[in-house]
Amino acid sequence: MALEHAILVSLLEKPGSGYELARRFERSIGYFWTATHQQIYRVLKRMENDGWVAARDVPQQGRPDKREYSVADLGRAALSSWLHEPIEPESVRHDLAVKIRGAAFDDPAALVTEVRRHRAAHEERLARYLAGEVRDFTGTDARAAGVSEAERELQHAVLRGGIAYERMMIAWLDDVLGTLARFGPDS
Amino acid sequence: MALEHAILVSLLEKPGSGYELARRFERSIGYFWTATHQQIYRVLKRMENDGWVAARDVPQQGRPDKREYSVADLGRAALSSWLHEPIEPESVRHDLAVKIRGAAFDDPAALVTEVRRHRAAHEERLARYLAGEVRDFTGTDARAAGVSEAERELQHAVLRGGIAYERMMIAWLDDVLGTLARFGPDS
DNA sequence: CTTTCCATGTAACCGGTTACATGATTAT
DNA sequence: ATAATCATGTAACCGGTTACATGGAAAG
């Protein structure tokens, strides 16, 4: 389990409210971890009880107050010890692969639309990542205020992972489409 | 949720017991879906109650009896309808990416061992997949008895996906190692 | 004689998802 | 008026993981 740790990393990069964290999990953090706001609020509360994070009420004008969280010493220590313990390389879960193998017992041609939909979704994500790369990681100083070089470079490395993943998926889905095409008229 | 459907596909490819299914989920099906035997037995029972699969007791010599399951009409229909409904492209979950971004707030050099471990694990998987590809998908007729061409080709396409994934991961982890190396002496 | 393989389960727990709820402000 | 954004939650459910349990056969 790493949601706690993902939250710690995000709060170390920049303190924020549960709502803001939820937004980040739709964006930058989203390409390696997802979480809904319900989950985040629940975990955040537990982390506060455990002394991993500290909250501060921030009044705002024209908007509801927010509780801004930042990482406490105990949280930093928890993250550090997690970073030092080995984790098992997780295995993937691909619904689509189940469908592809299942198509052999149904109509292979019917899957083409579905595979194309997925391909489009990955293409879209790739475009988003590439745009983010240009925005955040070009120009030596642009928006580099208060961010260490290590932080910046490691974030970039993770983003490159997301980009590589999307490119691989697109290429593979093209491969699959080619295979499906050979069973178009009939099997 | 697709475990039911993964089981249906596997049983369509070849009927088998819960135990045998669990083994398959460690092998061929394992590169796109994982499941433990506990989970499989539970789901299998539910599927039998729902009439998706039918069981047949098979006595064996020198071994405990087994319950061999095969797909019933209702199961085939359930699979077909699932194949025809669109599913959302799922997003990945990478503990390792959390660690990499977290390393900026700890010791980046300490992550090198961990990343190398993961790299080795992916290298090993890649070797297994490639060996499986040679074993099962070379030679026009080898072990192709009773397996349709569509079935064979689609299985191969899924395997190529696993291979592409492992290759991408290895390349990316090399990228990460290079990035980490630049923060070796100190950040 | 101890480990591994075959074979099937129960029980507890917990993280993640979905549905529901509230309430103010800003934009169309 | 209506929808969208900001902001924070509760409650129910359920799939997946971990631990525990049994019991015979074959292999080292």
XYZ file of C-alpha atoms (C1' of nucleotides) in Angstrom:
430
model
C 0.000 0.000 0.000
C 1.384 3.356 -0.950
C -1.409 5.919 -0.944
C -0.129 7.334 2.349
C 3.316 7.588 0.858
C 2.081 9.125 -2.359
C 0.320 11.765 -0.258
C 3.463 12.385 1.783
C 5.497 12.908 -1.388
C 2.887 15.242 -2.825
C 2.718 17.286 0.386
C 6.504 17.493 0.547
C 6.523 18.837 -2.984
C 3.886 21.349 -1.909
C 1.525 21.558 1.088
C -2.162 21.587 0.251
C -5.719 20.673 1.195
C -7.489 17.371 0.611
C -9.287 18.927 -2.298
C -6.058 20.122 -3.879
C -4.513 16.685 -3.387
C -7.480 15.134 -5.161
C -6.854 17.466 -8.092
C -3.177 16.552 -8.196
C -4.157 12.892 -8.285
C -6.036 13.683 -11.469
C -2.968 15.311 -12.969
C 0.732 14.841 -12.357
C 0.479 12.118 -9.736
C -2.277 10.557 -11.777
C 0.082 8.891 -14.175
C 1.335 6.522 -11.518
C -1.324 6.566 -8.836
C -5.024 7.308 -8.663
C -7.226 8.209 -5.712
C -10.624 9.777 -5.210
C -11.312 12.598 -2.793
C -13.264 10.289 -0.464
C -10.254 8.071 -0.092
C -7.900 11.004 0.370
C -9.969 12.606 3.131
C -10.189 9.315 4.971
C -6.466 8.602 4.782
C -5.579 12.210 5.556
C -7.563 12.023 8.769
C -5.782 8.849 9.814
C -2.425 10.364 8.963
C -3.246 13.396 11.078
C -4.184 11.161 14.013
C -0.898 9.333 13.613
C 1.001 12.597 13.598
C 2.309 12.133 10.056
C 0.836 15.415 8.852
C -0.249 18.641 10.507
C -3.265 20.714 9.472
C -3.682 24.463 9.435
C -6.981 26.249 8.737
C -6.654 28.753 5.930
C -9.505 31.268 5.523
C -10.170 32.319 1.946
C -12.257 35.048 0.377
C -15.151 34.041 -1.846
C -14.337 30.408 -1.203
C -14.855 27.997 1.667
C -12.040 27.701 4.164
C -9.585 24.947 3.555
C -7.465 22.773 5.781
C -3.926 22.919 4.511
C -1.832 19.903 5.371
C 1.929 19.683 5.580
C 4.248 16.827 6.463
C 5.313 16.468 10.102
C 8.541 14.881 11.332
C 6.856 11.534 11.934
C 5.603 11.550 8.363
C 9.023 12.297 6.982
C 10.431 9.413 9.022
C 7.655 7.069 7.838
C 8.377 7.961 4.229
C 12.082 7.481 4.689
C 11.727 4.040 6.226
C 9.320 2.999 3.450
C 11.802 4.203 0.839
C 14.446 1.984 2.393
C 12.424 -1.200 2.503
C 12.213 -3.242 -0.709
C 8.873 -3.734 -2.442
C 7.895 -6.429 -4.896
C 7.581 -5.435 -8.548
C 3.834 -5.495 -9.044
C 2.176 -7.206 -11.966
C -0.194 -5.526 -14.368
C -3.929 -5.984 -14.751
C -5.236 -5.549 -18.248
C -8.945 -5.989 -18.785
C -8.320 -5.434 -22.446
C -5.998 -8.430 -22.683
C -8.755 -10.615 -21.241
C -11.069 -9.280 -23.913
C -8.572 -9.913 -26.678
C -8.071 -13.524 -25.727
C -11.807 -13.872 -25.211
C -12.522 -12.510 -28.672
C -11.351 -15.820 -30.164
C -14.583 -17.349 -28.804
C -16.814 -14.544 -29.925
C -16.549 -12.146 -32.833
C -12.971 -10.837 -33.207
C -14.112 -8.069 -35.533
C -16.431 -6.672 -32.862
C -13.418 -5.804 -30.723
C -11.954 -3.419 -33.270
C -14.057 -0.476 -32.116
C -13.133 -1.096 -28.501
C -9.428 -1.357 -29.231
C -9.607 1.843 -31.268
C -11.272 3.605 -28.329
C -8.463 2.544 -26.042
C -5.877 3.587 -28.575
C -7.454 7.045 -28.751
C -7.460 7.326 -24.947
C -3.762 6.501 -24.793
C -3.014 8.906 -27.605
C -4.792 11.621 -25.663
C -2.879 10.884 -22.484
C 0.382 10.885 -24.402
C -0.442 14.318 -25.767
C -1.194 15.561 -22.245
C 2.078 14.201 -20.910
C 4.086 15.688 -23.758
C 2.434 19.055 -23.232
C 3.242 18.820 -19.528
C 6.833 17.968 -20.334
C 7.230 21.049 -22.496
C 5.507 23.205 -19.883
C 7.394 21.984 -16.824
C 10.708 20.646 -18.019
C 12.001 22.942 -20.726
C 13.966 26.092 -20.002
C 16.566 25.871 -17.281
C 14.831 28.165 -14.845
C 11.153 28.383 -15.813
C 8.995 27.690 -12.745
C 12.008 26.180 -11.001
C 11.542 28.446 -7.997
C 12.183 26.652 -4.734
C 12.435 23.254 -6.353
C 15.697 21.377 -6.031
C 17.392 19.956 -9.104
C 16.972 16.415 -7.781
C 13.239 16.963 -7.287
C 12.874 18.356 -10.779
C 14.955 15.692 -12.487
C 13.273 12.805 -10.677
C 9.826 14.165 -11.505
C 10.923 14.364 -15.107
C 12.184 10.776 -15.048
C 8.796 9.588 -13.767
C 7.034 11.573 -16.480
C 9.289 10.000 -19.115
C 8.088 6.660 -17.748
C 4.498 7.682 -18.353
C 5.361 8.789 -21.855
C 7.181 5.543 -22.612
C 4.214 3.571 -21.303
C 1.703 5.381 -23.483
C 3.903 5.040 -26.571
C 4.297 1.321 -25.926
C 0.548 0.889 -25.503
C -0.226 2.717 -28.733
C 2.265 0.594 -30.657
C 0.909 -2.587 -29.119
C -2.711 -1.670 -29.823
C -1.733 -1.093 -33.464
C -0.236 -4.558 -33.431
C -3.487 -5.931 -31.998
C -5.558 -4.099 -34.613
C -3.418 -5.666 -37.316
C -3.991 -9.092 -35.842
C -7.734 -8.530 -35.524
C -7.918 -7.353 -39.141
C -6.781 -10.763 -40.285
C -9.974 -12.204 -38.812
C -12.277 -9.576 -40.215
C -14.485 -11.369 -42.799
C -14.631 -14.487 -40.650
C -12.415 -16.667 -38.497
C -14.190 -6.435 -12.590
C -12.974 -9.131 -14.881
C -11.827 -12.117 -12.856
C -15.004 -13.990 -13.767
C -14.372 -13.216 -17.384
C -10.720 -14.178 -17.212
C -11.802 -17.523 -15.765
C -14.383 -17.970 -18.508
C -11.765 -17.334 -21.187
C -9.341 -19.718 -19.560
C -11.962 -22.451 -19.264
C -12.988 -21.948 -22.874
C -9.381 -22.404 -23.904
C -9.304 -25.564 -21.808
C -11.558 -26.899 -19.028
C -9.866 -27.452 -15.683
C -10.082 -27.509 -11.901
C -9.710 -24.576 -9.536
C -6.201 -25.717 -8.783
C -5.283 -25.847 -12.445
C -6.750 -22.404 -12.989
C -4.642 -21.067 -10.131
C -1.561 -22.466 -11.853
C -2.509 -20.871 -15.150
C -2.869 -17.567 -13.352
C 0.783 -17.936 -12.366
C 1.758 -18.527 -15.973
C 0.218 -17.499 -19.259
C -2.734 -15.579 -17.843
C -0.416 -14.152 -15.196
C 0.986 -11.531 -17.513
C -2.277 -9.672 -17.652
C -4.196 -10.858 -14.615
C -3.324 -12.314 -11.226
C -5.447 -14.296 -8.795
C -4.805 -16.562 -5.840
C -6.431 -19.944 -5.396
C -8.585 -18.668 -2.529
C -10.087 -16.078 -4.789
C -10.558 -18.508 -7.637
C -12.387 -21.098 -5.536
C -14.692 -18.436 -4.176
C -15.553 -17.009 -7.569
C -15.837 -20.450 -9.143
C -18.454 -21.417 -6.576
C -20.453 -18.303 -7.293
C -20.187 -18.887 -11.026
C -21.442 -22.431 -10.576
C -24.415 -21.174 -8.568
C -25.172 -18.697 -11.325
C -25.008 -21.438 -13.930
C -22.048 -19.921 -15.748
C -19.943 -23.035 -15.379
C -20.658 -26.717 -14.805
C -18.563 -29.013 -12.646
C -17.745 -32.661 -13.150
C -15.958 -34.816 -10.576
C -12.901 -36.485 -12.027
C -11.371 -39.333 -10.016
C -7.614 -39.658 -10.353
C -5.136 -42.321 -9.368
C -2.480 -41.421 -6.825
C -3.968 -37.954 -6.567
C -6.990 -36.423 -4.895
C -10.109 -36.143 -7.016
C -10.620 -32.902 -8.803
C -13.639 -30.933 -9.871
C -13.272 -30.086 -13.504
C -15.149 -27.010 -14.616
C -16.289 -26.111 -18.078
C -18.212 -23.160 -19.435
C -21.998 -23.445 -19.659
C -24.248 -21.604 -22.086
C -25.034 -18.897 -19.576
C -21.322 -18.321 -19.059
C -20.708 -18.023 -22.763
C -23.514 -15.494 -23.004
C -22.149 -13.523 -20.039
C -18.725 -13.389 -21.630
C -20.147 -12.322 -24.959
C -22.155 -9.473 -23.474
C -19.134 -8.295 -21.476
C -17.032 -8.355 -24.637
C -19.555 -6.093 -26.307
C -19.764 -3.464 -23.589
C -17.037 -0.823 -23.539
C -14.669 -0.596 -20.577
C -12.614 2.363 -19.467
C -8.876 2.228 -20.137
C -7.496 1.681 -16.661
C -4.631 3.684 -15.239
C -1.461 2.184 -13.872
C -0.294 2.037 -10.274
C 3.435 2.224 -9.816
C 4.746 2.069 -6.271
C 8.192 2.522 -7.712
C 7.275 5.875 -9.256
C 6.129 7.095 -5.841
C 9.498 6.028 -4.466
C 11.407 7.769 -7.228
C 9.684 11.077 -6.667
C 10.020 10.579 -2.924
C 13.751 9.977 -3.224
C 14.248 13.695 -3.857
C 13.416 14.241 -0.163
C 15.591 11.422 1.079
C 18.743 9.895 -0.319
C 18.481 9.377 -4.095
C 21.513 7.088 -4.124
C 19.805 4.679 -1.710
C 17.217 3.910 -4.383
C 19.745 2.514 -6.831
C 19.714 -0.967 -5.301
C 15.933 -1.066 -5.332
C 15.681 0.060 -8.941
C 18.273 -2.546 -9.933
C 16.222 -5.241 -8.198
C 13.158 -4.236 -10.178
C 15.147 -4.137 -13.364
C 16.346 -7.687 -12.733
C 12.796 -8.863 -12.049
C 11.592 -7.409 -15.338
C 14.536 -8.892 -17.184
C 13.639 -12.286 -15.773
C 10.008 -11.959 -16.786
C 11.031 -10.896 -20.262
C 13.192 -14.000 -20.572
C 10.252 -16.176 -19.468
C 7.924 -14.566 -21.992
C 10.426 -14.925 -24.821
C 10.972 -18.577 -23.945
C 7.200 -19.075 -23.934
C 6.936 -17.389 -27.300
C 9.477 -19.755 -28.844
C 7.808 -22.749 -27.187
C 4.230 -21.954 -28.115
C 4.304 -19.773 -31.180
C 7.006 -21.050 -33.491
C 6.433 -23.821 -35.987
C 3.165 -23.744 -37.873
C 1.685 -26.851 -36.329
C 3.544 -27.521 -33.068
C 1.014 -28.062 -30.243
C -1.666 -26.434 -32.374
C -3.982 -29.394 -31.942
C -7.593 -28.351 -31.471
C -6.728 -24.688 -31.211
C -8.175 -22.341 -33.792
C -5.933 -19.938 -35.634
C -7.757 -16.955 -34.155
C -7.237 -18.307 -30.645
C -3.560 -18.874 -31.289
C -2.938 -15.535 -32.975
C -4.774 -13.540 -30.331
C -2.912 -15.283 -27.527
C 0.279 -14.424 -29.328
C -0.742 -10.776 -29.651
C -1.376 -10.592 -25.908
C 2.007 -12.178 -25.216
C 3.666 -9.629 -27.488
C 2.041 -6.995 -25.286
C 3.681 -8.504 -22.226
C 7.018 -8.560 -24.013
C 6.676 -4.947 -25.109
C 5.767 -3.941 -21.566
C 8.806 -5.629 -20.024
C 11.119 -4.149 -22.642
C 9.729 -0.691 -22.013
C 10.138 -1.089 -18.257
C 13.751 -2.203 -18.579
C 14.572 0.750 -20.818
C 12.827 3.148 -18.465
C 14.562 1.761 -15.380
C 17.892 2.267 -17.153
C 16.835 5.845 -17.751
C 15.994 6.197 -14.046
C 19.335 4.685 -13.024
C 21.096 7.221 -15.204
C 19.169 10.031 -13.579
C 19.879 8.721 -10.078
C 23.583 8.411 -10.881
C 23.753 12.172 -11.384
C 22.838 12.592 -7.720
C 25.269 9.965 -6.468
C 27.912 11.864 -4.477
C 25.326 14.326 -3.200
C 22.373 16.345 -4.427
C 11.731 -38.031 7.490
C 10.986 -33.713 5.550
C 9.756 -31.164 1.711
C 7.168 -30.482 -2.408
C 3.080 -31.188 -5.157
C -1.886 -31.968 -5.711
C -6.350 -30.361 -4.226
C -9.867 -27.614 -1.798
C -11.452 -24.772 1.218
C -12.831 -20.918 5.606
C -12.283 -16.440 7.978
C -10.710 -11.887 8.795
C -9.314 -7.800 7.155
C -8.705 -3.767 4.424
C -8.081 -0.671 0.478
C -10.692 1.187 -3.235
C -15.131 2.273 -5.499
C -19.773 4.077 -5.633
C -23.539 6.532 -3.919
C -25.233 10.142 -1.194
C -25.033 14.733 1.168
C -24.207 19.783 2.045
C -23.447 24.550 0.922
C -21.466 28.730 -0.899
C -19.654 31.187 -5.073
C -18.816 32.145 -9.949
C -19.732 31.713 -14.760
C -23.133 30.924 -18.773
C -32.128 29.646 -13.621
C -28.527 26.257 -14.280
C -24.265 24.394 -14.282
C -19.627 24.215 -12.706
C -16.077 24.966 -9.190
C -14.439 24.931 -4.434
C -14.473 22.295 -0.229
C -15.349 18.441 3.009
C -17.270 14.711 4.415
C -20.417 9.735 5.689
C -21.923 4.993 4.585
C -22.253 0.760 2.163
C -20.236 -2.476 -0.482
C -17.014 -5.547 -2.555
C -12.801 -7.429 -4.635
C -8.316 -8.802 -3.330
C -4.878 -10.156 0.177
C -3.261 -12.744 4.147
C -3.539 -16.204 7.463
C -5.053 -20.575 8.752
C -6.487 -25.467 7.914
C -6.548 -30.352 6.078
C -4.727 -34.524 4.044
C -2.756 -37.850 0.976
C 1.105 -39.044 -2.511
C 5.621 -38.672 -4.464
C 10.372 -37.292 -4.273
C 14.742 -36.115 -2.091
